[in-house]
XYZ file of C-alpha atoms in Angstrom:
577
model
C -34.020 5.096 277.878
C -36.411 2.701 278.710
C -36.998 0.647 275.845
C -33.317 0.646 275.526
C -32.403 -0.610 278.807
C -35.583 -3.809 277.839
C -33.631 -4.489 274.618
C -29.915 -4.218 276.562
C -31.341 -6.680 279.379
C -32.573 -9.055 276.907
C -29.228 -8.858 274.856
C -27.091 -9.746 278.094
C -29.872 -12.590 278.644
C -28.896 -14.352 274.832
C -25.210 -13.360 274.866
C -25.316 -15.377 278.369
C -26.587 -18.257 276.625
C -24.693 -18.086 273.447
C -20.837 -17.849 275.947
C -22.187 -19.810 279.023
C -18.307 -19.801 280.100
C -18.304 -16.067 280.527
C -18.706 -13.747 283.624
C -21.407 -11.503 284.045
C -18.751 -8.590 283.923
C -17.471 -10.129 280.742
C -21.552 -10.334 279.007
C -22.086 -6.554 280.026
C -18.982 -5.545 278.722
C -19.507 -7.185 275.565
C -23.385 -5.977 275.330
C -21.852 -2.784 275.973
C -20.076 -3.004 273.283
C -22.045 -4.323 270.252
C -24.808 -1.424 271.376
C -21.724 0.812 270.920
C -21.295 -0.578 267.537
C -24.095 -0.311 265.927
C -23.376 3.828 266.083
C -27.218 4.110 266.763
C -27.741 7.701 265.652
C -31.641 8.307 265.030
C -35.209 8.347 266.978
C -36.781 5.831 267.167
C -40.656 6.303 265.815
C -44.021 4.906 266.675
C -43.906 1.363 265.833
C -45.285 0.068 262.370
C -46.580 -2.796 260.536
C -43.157 -4.708 259.088
C -45.645 -5.486 256.272
C -48.702 -5.557 254.353
C -50.441 -6.255 251.210
C -48.833 -3.813 249.233
C -45.430 -5.650 250.537
C -43.265 -7.399 247.716
C -39.691 -8.471 247.749
C -37.679 -8.042 244.610
C -34.367 -10.069 244.532
C -31.603 -8.555 242.440
C -27.591 -8.105 242.131
C -25.725 -4.683 242.137
C -24.768 -5.436 238.721
C -27.874 -7.640 237.335
C -28.891 -3.495 235.319
C -25.516 -1.954 233.576
C -25.086 1.142 231.839
C -21.708 1.998 230.692
C -19.732 4.703 233.042
C -22.210 4.438 235.706
C -22.390 2.239 239.191
C -24.550 -1.075 238.971
C -26.233 0.478 241.890
C -27.514 3.796 240.753
C -28.525 2.156 237.277
C -29.902 -0.396 239.217
C -32.177 2.750 241.352
C -32.868 4.680 238.057
C -34.254 1.751 236.455
C -36.822 0.909 239.324
C -37.239 3.836 240.148
C -39.317 4.270 236.388
C -40.253 0.855 236.132
C -41.095 -1.492 238.958
C -42.952 1.182 241.203
C -45.169 -2.138 242.786
C -42.719 -4.753 242.870
C -39.971 -3.391 245.152
C -41.492 -2.063 247.863
C -38.799 -4.046 249.437
C -35.333 -4.686 247.187
C -32.853 -7.555 248.500
C -29.621 -6.205 246.949
C -27.965 -9.535 246.602
C -24.103 -9.149 248.033
C -22.901 -5.950 247.286
C -19.752 -5.687 249.582
C -16.317 -7.007 248.537
C -16.049 -10.529 247.920
C -13.649 -13.333 245.509
C -16.420 -15.710 244.265
C -19.629 -17.421 244.687
C -21.596 -14.318 243.406
C -20.933 -12.467 246.483
C -21.256 -15.222 248.941
C -17.141 -15.201 249.731
C -16.899 -11.919 251.010
C -13.731 -10.668 251.468
C -14.638 -7.472 253.237
C -16.819 -5.979 255.668
C -16.380 -2.234 255.045
C -15.978 -2.047 250.901
C -18.021 -2.260 248.029
C -17.567 -4.547 244.778
C -15.874 -2.453 242.700
C -18.382 -0.964 239.518
C -21.094 -1.361 242.798
C -20.753 2.203 243.698
C -20.329 3.306 247.563
C -22.393 3.350 250.492
C -24.189 6.379 249.301
C -25.451 4.854 246.777
C -27.017 2.026 248.265
C -28.395 5.370 250.793
C -29.861 6.644 248.071
C -31.413 3.457 246.228
C -33.340 3.075 249.818
C -34.716 6.667 249.422
C -38.387 5.788 249.559
C -38.175 2.001 249.828
C -36.692 -0.857 251.693
C -33.346 -2.510 251.205
C -32.356 -5.719 252.355
C -29.160 -7.373 252.557
C -26.959 -10.460 252.828
C -25.338 -11.515 256.434
C -23.256 -13.671 254.961
C -22.658 -15.654 258.811
C -21.392 -19.740 258.142
C -17.740 -17.648 256.224
C -15.756 -15.398 254.811
C -13.666 -15.239 251.648
C -9.796 -16.783 252.075
C -8.971 -12.810 251.393
C -10.314 -11.540 253.771
C -8.255 -9.510 256.618
C -9.432 -12.236 259.691
C -8.202 -14.641 257.327
C -5.065 -13.243 256.364
C -4.238 -12.187 260.103
C -5.174 -16.010 260.756
C -2.163 -16.993 258.441
C 0.204 -14.363 260.520
C -1.418 -15.947 263.700
C -2.286 -11.772 264.679
C -5.708 -10.203 266.547
C -8.591 -10.979 265.756
C -8.314 -12.762 263.022
C -6.718 -15.711 264.617
C -9.066 -16.177 266.828
C -12.544 -15.953 264.417
C -11.060 -18.836 261.864
C -12.516 -21.995 262.583
C -9.723 -25.006 262.885
C -11.115 -27.790 265.018
C -9.279 -30.938 265.471
C -10.365 -32.724 262.125
C -9.986 -35.972 263.890
C -12.393 -34.810 266.799
C -15.591 -36.695 265.411
C -17.427 -34.944 262.560
C -18.694 -38.194 260.675
C -21.952 -36.879 260.550
C -21.803 -33.324 259.443
C -24.363 -32.441 257.432
C -23.455 -30.398 254.476
C -24.344 -29.282 251.007
C -21.144 -29.587 249.170
C -19.423 -32.324 247.342
C -16.135 -30.672 248.358
C -13.368 -31.410 251.279
C -15.126 -30.466 254.592
C -11.506 -29.028 255.705
C -9.080 -26.965 253.455
C -4.827 -26.222 254.609
C -3.855 -23.153 254.896
C -0.079 -22.205 255.039
C 0.204 -20.478 258.616
C 3.457 -18.513 260.020
C 2.931 -21.858 262.481
C 2.584 -24.001 260.428
C -0.113 -25.836 258.229
C -3.388 -25.502 259.949
C -7.097 -27.408 258.872
C -9.817 -25.203 259.239
C -12.967 -25.669 258.322
C -14.769 -25.077 254.791
C -18.237 -26.161 254.328
C -18.949 -23.942 251.132
C -15.734 -25.301 249.597
C -11.460 -23.689 249.557
C -12.884 -20.030 249.326
C -15.216 -19.626 251.901
C -13.886 -20.290 255.389
C -15.815 -20.916 258.344
C -15.643 -18.515 261.088
C -15.900 -19.308 265.084
C -18.907 -18.134 266.627
C -17.353 -19.155 269.798
C -14.994 -16.041 269.803
C -17.172 -12.921 270.418
C -14.881 -10.868 268.115
C -17.278 -12.430 265.548
C -19.735 -11.222 266.657
C -18.311 -8.003 267.442
C -17.651 -7.273 263.723
C -20.752 -8.539 262.178
C -22.641 -5.773 264.961
C -20.322 -3.543 263.083
C -21.420 -4.223 259.655
C -24.989 -3.959 260.912
C -24.707 -0.546 262.031
C -23.063 0.381 258.648
C -25.578 -0.999 257.110
C -28.428 0.198 258.921
C -27.150 4.221 258.507
C -27.108 3.459 254.705
C -30.409 2.543 254.890
C -30.635 -1.619 255.114
C -33.477 -2.318 257.624
C -34.020 -5.943 256.688
C -31.484 -8.924 257.008
C -31.178 -11.969 254.768
C -29.183 -14.366 257.431
C -27.594 -16.508 254.854
C -26.823 -20.141 255.660
C -27.852 -19.401 259.184
C -28.323 -23.220 260.462
C -24.568 -23.757 259.659
C -23.037 -21.129 261.750
C -22.124 -23.352 265.243
C -20.322 -26.770 265.282
C -19.898 -29.540 267.685
C -18.269 -32.370 267.212
C -20.498 -35.671 267.339
C -23.472 -34.087 265.674
C -24.755 -32.905 261.905
C -23.447 -29.469 262.490
C -26.652 -28.154 261.836
C -29.075 -25.953 263.630
C -27.781 -26.163 266.805
C -29.753 -24.639 269.310
C -26.480 -22.091 269.699
C -27.536 -21.141 265.902
C -30.908 -19.820 267.157
C -29.336 -17.839 269.936
C -27.370 -16.188 267.381
C -30.504 -15.550 265.606
C -32.094 -13.796 268.563
C -28.909 -11.339 269.316
C -28.656 -9.788 265.666
C -32.893 -9.501 265.683
C -32.359 -7.484 268.805
C -29.421 -6.007 267.640
C -31.750 -4.641 264.376
C -34.649 -3.754 266.245
C -32.513 -1.364 267.958
C -31.669 0.450 265.406
C -34.871 0.350 263.262
C -38.366 -0.724 264.943
C -39.451 -2.242 261.470
C -36.279 -3.999 261.154
C -37.183 -7.557 259.555
C -34.360 -10.585 259.994
C -35.265 -13.575 257.455
C -33.368 -17.069 257.674
C -32.393 -18.630 255.065
C -31.823 -22.374 255.565
C -32.444 -24.114 252.311
C -33.377 -27.821 254.360
C -36.640 -30.168 254.619
C -39.561 -28.550 255.820
C -39.736 -28.569 259.262
C -36.100 -27.465 259.678
C -36.665 -24.262 258.307
C -40.172 -23.846 259.648
C -37.727 -24.044 263.496
C -36.471 -20.785 262.963
C -40.293 -19.247 263.123
C -42.077 -21.481 265.597
C -40.960 -19.578 268.905
C -41.915 -15.810 267.653
C -38.634 -14.820 269.113
C -36.233 -15.630 265.987
C -36.966 -15.158 262.466
C -39.431 -12.751 261.426
C -39.401 -14.099 257.911
C -37.795 -17.567 256.161
C -37.887 -18.297 252.363
C -40.487 -20.981 252.138
C -38.564 -23.244 250.133
C -40.857 -26.622 249.157
C -42.786 -23.743 247.385
C -40.323 -23.410 244.056
C -39.633 -27.168 243.519
C -43.712 -28.117 243.818
C -44.886 -25.479 241.725
C -42.006 -25.962 238.767
C -42.942 -29.826 239.387
C -46.798 -29.245 238.833
C -46.290 -26.588 236.241
C -44.168 -28.975 233.767
C -46.169 -32.221 234.773
C -49.578 -30.612 234.569
C -50.487 -32.435 237.502
C -51.240 -30.061 240.811
C -51.813 -33.393 243.338
C -48.815 -32.687 245.568
C -48.982 -29.092 245.379
C -52.389 -29.068 246.464
C -51.500 -31.974 249.406
C -49.031 -29.204 250.734
C -50.976 -26.782 250.667
C -53.483 -28.062 252.650
C -51.045 -28.587 255.047
C -50.264 -24.807 255.243
C -48.113 -23.871 258.738
C -50.597 -21.564 261.329
C -46.970 -19.058 262.456
C -47.209 -16.853 265.826
C -48.090 -13.440 265.144
C -45.723 -11.068 263.549
C -44.100 -14.374 262.114
C -44.313 -15.601 258.404
C -42.794 -16.648 254.785
C -41.267 -15.124 252.132
C -42.875 -16.808 249.309
C -40.956 -17.274 246.399
C -40.569 -18.816 243.035
C -37.073 -18.078 241.266
C -34.132 -16.739 242.993
C -30.416 -16.396 242.680
C -29.516 -19.399 243.442
C -31.005 -23.420 241.927
C -34.323 -24.494 242.931
C -33.127 -26.580 246.227
C -34.798 -30.233 246.497
C -33.820 -30.993 250.109
C -36.734 -29.509 250.978
C -38.796 -31.651 249.198
C -37.781 -34.530 251.395
C -40.949 -36.361 252.221
C -42.935 -33.965 250.296
C -42.412 -35.444 246.617
C -42.317 -39.769 245.345
C -38.077 -40.173 244.273
C -40.241 -40.689 240.708
C -41.572 -37.642 240.440
C -38.492 -36.351 241.313
C -36.688 -38.219 238.675
C -39.546 -36.789 236.221
C -38.898 -33.592 237.186
C -34.803 -33.572 236.475
C -35.360 -35.448 233.380
C -37.176 -32.372 232.385
C -35.314 -29.635 233.686
C -32.628 -31.467 231.865
C -34.500 -31.258 228.869
C -35.323 -27.656 229.077
C -31.561 -26.618 229.452
C -31.139 -27.180 233.532
C -28.588 -28.866 235.111
C -28.674 -30.800 238.281
C -25.878 -30.117 241.165
C -25.581 -33.038 244.049
C -23.946 -33.285 247.473
C -22.017 -36.066 248.881
C -23.887 -37.843 252.042
C -22.507 -38.970 254.965
C -22.405 -42.746 253.051
C -20.299 -40.972 250.646
C -22.954 -41.292 248.280
C -24.050 -38.569 246.031
C -27.596 -36.755 245.841
C -28.969 -34.319 243.609
C -29.245 -30.918 245.855
C -30.455 -28.623 243.702
C -31.649 -28.242 239.859
C -29.925 -24.799 238.014
C -32.056 -23.094 235.474
C -33.496 -20.090 234.652
C -37.288 -20.225 235.720
C -38.285 -18.640 232.254
C -36.551 -21.455 230.582
C -38.315 -24.112 232.835
C -41.632 -22.682 232.119
C -40.980 -23.828 228.406
C -43.411 -26.071 226.672
C -41.710 -29.578 226.110
C -42.910 -29.856 222.939
C -41.769 -29.233 219.424
C -42.360 -25.022 220.389
C -41.098 -24.444 223.789
C -43.224 -20.535 223.450
C -46.346 -22.641 223.306
C -47.558 -21.718 226.586
C -44.791 -20.414 228.266
C -46.014 -16.910 229.335
C -49.150 -18.267 230.603
C -47.240 -21.196 232.948
C -44.757 -17.974 233.831
C -47.845 -15.269 234.849
C -49.670 -18.085 236.798
C -46.853 -19.483 238.973
C -46.103 -15.677 240.024
C -49.097 -15.209 240.701
C -49.636 -17.871 242.741
C -46.568 -16.554 244.617
C -48.606 -13.707 245.163
C -51.618 -15.415 246.432
C -50.687 -16.998 249.064
C -50.566 -16.006 253.208
C -47.143 -14.458 253.843
C -44.837 -11.414 251.842
C -44.063 -12.496 247.954
C -40.593 -12.230 246.213
C -39.377 -11.742 242.791
C -36.741 -13.022 241.330
C -35.620 -9.702 238.780
C -33.803 -11.473 235.848
C -37.090 -14.283 235.513
C -39.704 -10.976 235.664
C -37.629 -9.546 232.451
C -38.023 -13.001 230.839
C -34.310 -14.332 230.565
C -33.623 -17.946 229.727
C -30.797 -19.869 230.540
C -27.157 -17.905 230.405
C -25.228 -20.430 228.527
C -22.751 -18.265 227.534
C -21.443 -17.009 231.045
C -21.968 -20.905 232.197
C -19.387 -21.738 229.757
C -17.086 -18.716 230.335
C -16.737 -19.599 234.569
C -18.015 -23.440 234.432
C -20.643 -21.882 237.862
C -24.098 -24.076 237.434
C -25.542 -21.261 238.916
C -24.469 -18.518 236.612
C -26.932 -20.544 234.287
C -29.311 -17.862 235.787
C -27.649 -15.181 236.912
C -27.597 -13.493 233.946
C -26.962 -9.250 233.358
C -28.771 -6.753 230.981
C -27.441 -3.727 229.528
C -30.194 -0.866 230.758
C -30.731 1.090 227.029
C -31.336 -2.567 225.390
C -33.767 -3.729 228.333
C -35.568 0.080 228.113
C -36.437 -0.991 224.589
C -38.287 -4.298 225.476
C -39.475 -2.997 228.149
C -41.250 -0.420 225.706
C -42.410 -3.240 223.399
C -46.321 -4.310 224.054
C -44.761 -7.649 222.131
C -41.792 -8.417 224.664
C -42.298 -11.189 227.442
C -40.511 -8.631 229.438
C -43.100 -5.928 228.765
C -45.965 -8.338 229.199
C -45.042 -9.444 232.596
C -44.356 -6.313 234.101
C -47.651 -4.577 233.049
C -49.821 -7.749 234.439
C -47.855 -8.073 237.660
C -47.885 -4.718 238.493
C -51.321 -4.400 237.908
C -51.912 -7.892 240.003
C -49.572 -6.122 243.029
C -51.512 -3.193 243.198
C -54.683 -4.768 243.173
C -53.642 -7.110 246.031
C -52.656 -3.808 248.079
C -55.866 -2.823 248.075
C -57.690 -6.205 248.987
C -57.504 -6.725 253.148
C -58.511 -10.354 251.704
C -54.469 -10.802 250.765
C -52.746 -9.233 253.464
C -50.031 -11.584 254.417
C -51.166 -12.557 257.638
C -54.802 -13.114 256.509
C -56.591 -16.319 256.577
C -56.419 -19.168 253.520
C -58.558 -21.893 252.895
C -57.267 -24.881 250.162
C -60.593 -25.940 248.379
C -58.949 -27.989 246.053
C -57.581 -30.508 248.143
C -58.560 -33.660 246.115
C -57.873 -31.944 242.797
C -54.681 -32.206 240.224
C -56.146 -29.750 237.804
C -56.733 -26.658 240.006
C -55.324 -24.934 242.575
C -57.716 -22.995 244.599
C -57.222 -20.516 247.471
C -59.923 -18.612 249.183
C -57.935 -15.919 251.290
C -59.452 -13.661 253.583
C -62.677 -13.593 256.442
C -66.310 -13.987 255.040
C -66.907 -10.359 255.072
C -63.797 -9.791 253.072
C -62.972 -12.755 250.624
C -61.410 -13.592 247.483
C -61.058 -16.958 245.891
C -57.355 -17.114 243.983
C -58.283 -19.879 240.847
C -55.481 -21.351 238.778
C -55.446 -24.240 236.405
C -52.474 -25.984 235.825
C -53.273 -28.208 233.200
C -53.286 -27.777 229.445
C -56.621 -27.753 228.591
C -60.043 -25.597 229.005
C -61.670 -26.052 232.166
C -65.574 -25.522 233.249
C -66.193 -26.052 236.555
C -69.916 -24.706 238.821
C -68.724 -21.689 240.348
C -70.426 -21.556 243.722
C -70.131 -25.415 244.642
C -66.190 -25.707 243.669
C -65.302 -22.357 245.601
C -68.126 -23.359 248.512
C -70.579 -20.892 248.369
C -74.596 -21.621 249.989
C -76.174 -19.133 248.008
C -78.695 -19.709 244.886
C -76.935 -19.618 241.980
C -79.486 -17.390 240.030
C -78.481 -14.967 242.545
C -75.080 -14.910 242.807
C -72.983 -12.034 241.164
C -69.173 -12.505 240.750
C -66.365 -10.260 239.888
C -62.956 -11.195 238.484
C -60.575 -8.353 239.458
C -57.812 -9.809 238.060
C -59.246 -9.736 234.350
C -61.490 -6.499 235.146
C -64.471 -9.225 234.117
C -67.972 -10.096 235.529
C -69.035 -13.437 235.227
C -72.929 -13.755 234.930
C -73.047 -17.405 234.063
C -72.677 -20.210 236.812
C -69.961 -21.714 235.562
C -65.958 -20.529 234.954
C -64.104 -21.710 232.444
C -60.860 -21.117 232.766
C -58.743 -21.729 229.680
C -54.860 -23.406 229.794
C -52.486 -22.602 233.274
C -55.296 -19.219 233.453
C -55.682 -17.183 236.733
C -58.720 -15.993 238.259
C -59.364 -13.639 241.633
C -62.745 -13.463 242.162
C -64.759 -11.726 244.584
C -68.829 -11.968 245.380
C -70.871 -8.718 244.714
């Protein structure tokens, strides 16, 4: 009761911040309604760590794996249980609610699952023995969502939930990720009404100044929690609050919304984790972690573009410069490190991190590998590159005559580097399965992101995983073994210290993780040639090299020479003794 009262008091304070014009009686009543909507039915256990060295996030759609006559969630559970044991401690099931477009992000119902994905019980069964992460698409709903239909009819509660400000109120400074019109006109029973549409005409923005919106998401949070979800990805959360004359991005109220959702989640799950998704320049992204009171994790958005550029150009100088400035974050806050995901490779996080000529070379190189570049419209009317649409496996192809030359080595290096960094590693299921650009799906839909949203027939996939010569089989074997090694080492704990030892180099990235008594050195060769260097000097170990004994735990070898020989795009995890 004491803990519940504490949460209630903190929630009241946050609600008062968000709804400043409301009375204390209104705030207390709203707080009570929100907690009731969670339908808390389980007793909280002792506080446990939210993540450790064994934690990895596997990102997938509910229907990425398909088997005839079986729901997507059931097929996913079966394949994961039998083939992904070390990589699926947390499974991020991308939007599975009924939706009308945008890969599930135009949510049409907060109570129904997309047909073919399964039922709520299938989600609960997937969560047995693992953690499930789900999306809260906070900024908008589908044009076919009940709230929108009620808005058209001018009935409650939807008439208050859809954002419909005066288009002439002063929106010239708005920052957006799309080139479509900011407003979409709807034909309501009372005549035409322009409504805000940040991401396009089928995704209509919500009015978060209306408590009914928060109430609806609280009910959804409770439903998700009762079916096994304890991690929440807050999609595009930086856009949720609009105010005339501003950029309408990262308003103070957006942070308050994050804190309220964190309070609600922690009420139902002692191990609940809030993950913010803000594909924006680095310091803006990190602002959701700095206080220690907002998100638990934030996506590490600069990592994918810097990583792919380093591997394609064979120059890790920019990556090293960025790693040298690794942020210091409050205890209990960390980064979600990833390379591939269901979206494109975001370019806004590169602002200030990559010279224009290097960015241009990267865009050209990805287009040569079958990728496409999406743009956004600036306030000036000029269009700017926003993201690269390409599968990670295709991005790892060689630019020469043989695309497969060293492709597997590049790919494995990218995933092993993600695993070696402080924070929680995340892996995209189609990337682990060596999926190339899905040109057939792209030609069918015309949606550029569909290049990297393929589907797999379960029977065919299982044959590939059983064949040791298939790239997917090699990738899973290598990464699962690495994840098992990681889980056994305190030096690889998400919050263990990191020191960069290669800040002046462009050919290698060398990370020292852990404390002096429990240290691990992760060495990555970003060049396509062999590299040799003296171990003790490069790893900055003060000792007579003749007395050192090194173990390469990743490759299961002992190094007796004072020199380390690195093959092209090789990775070594070294320990002393």
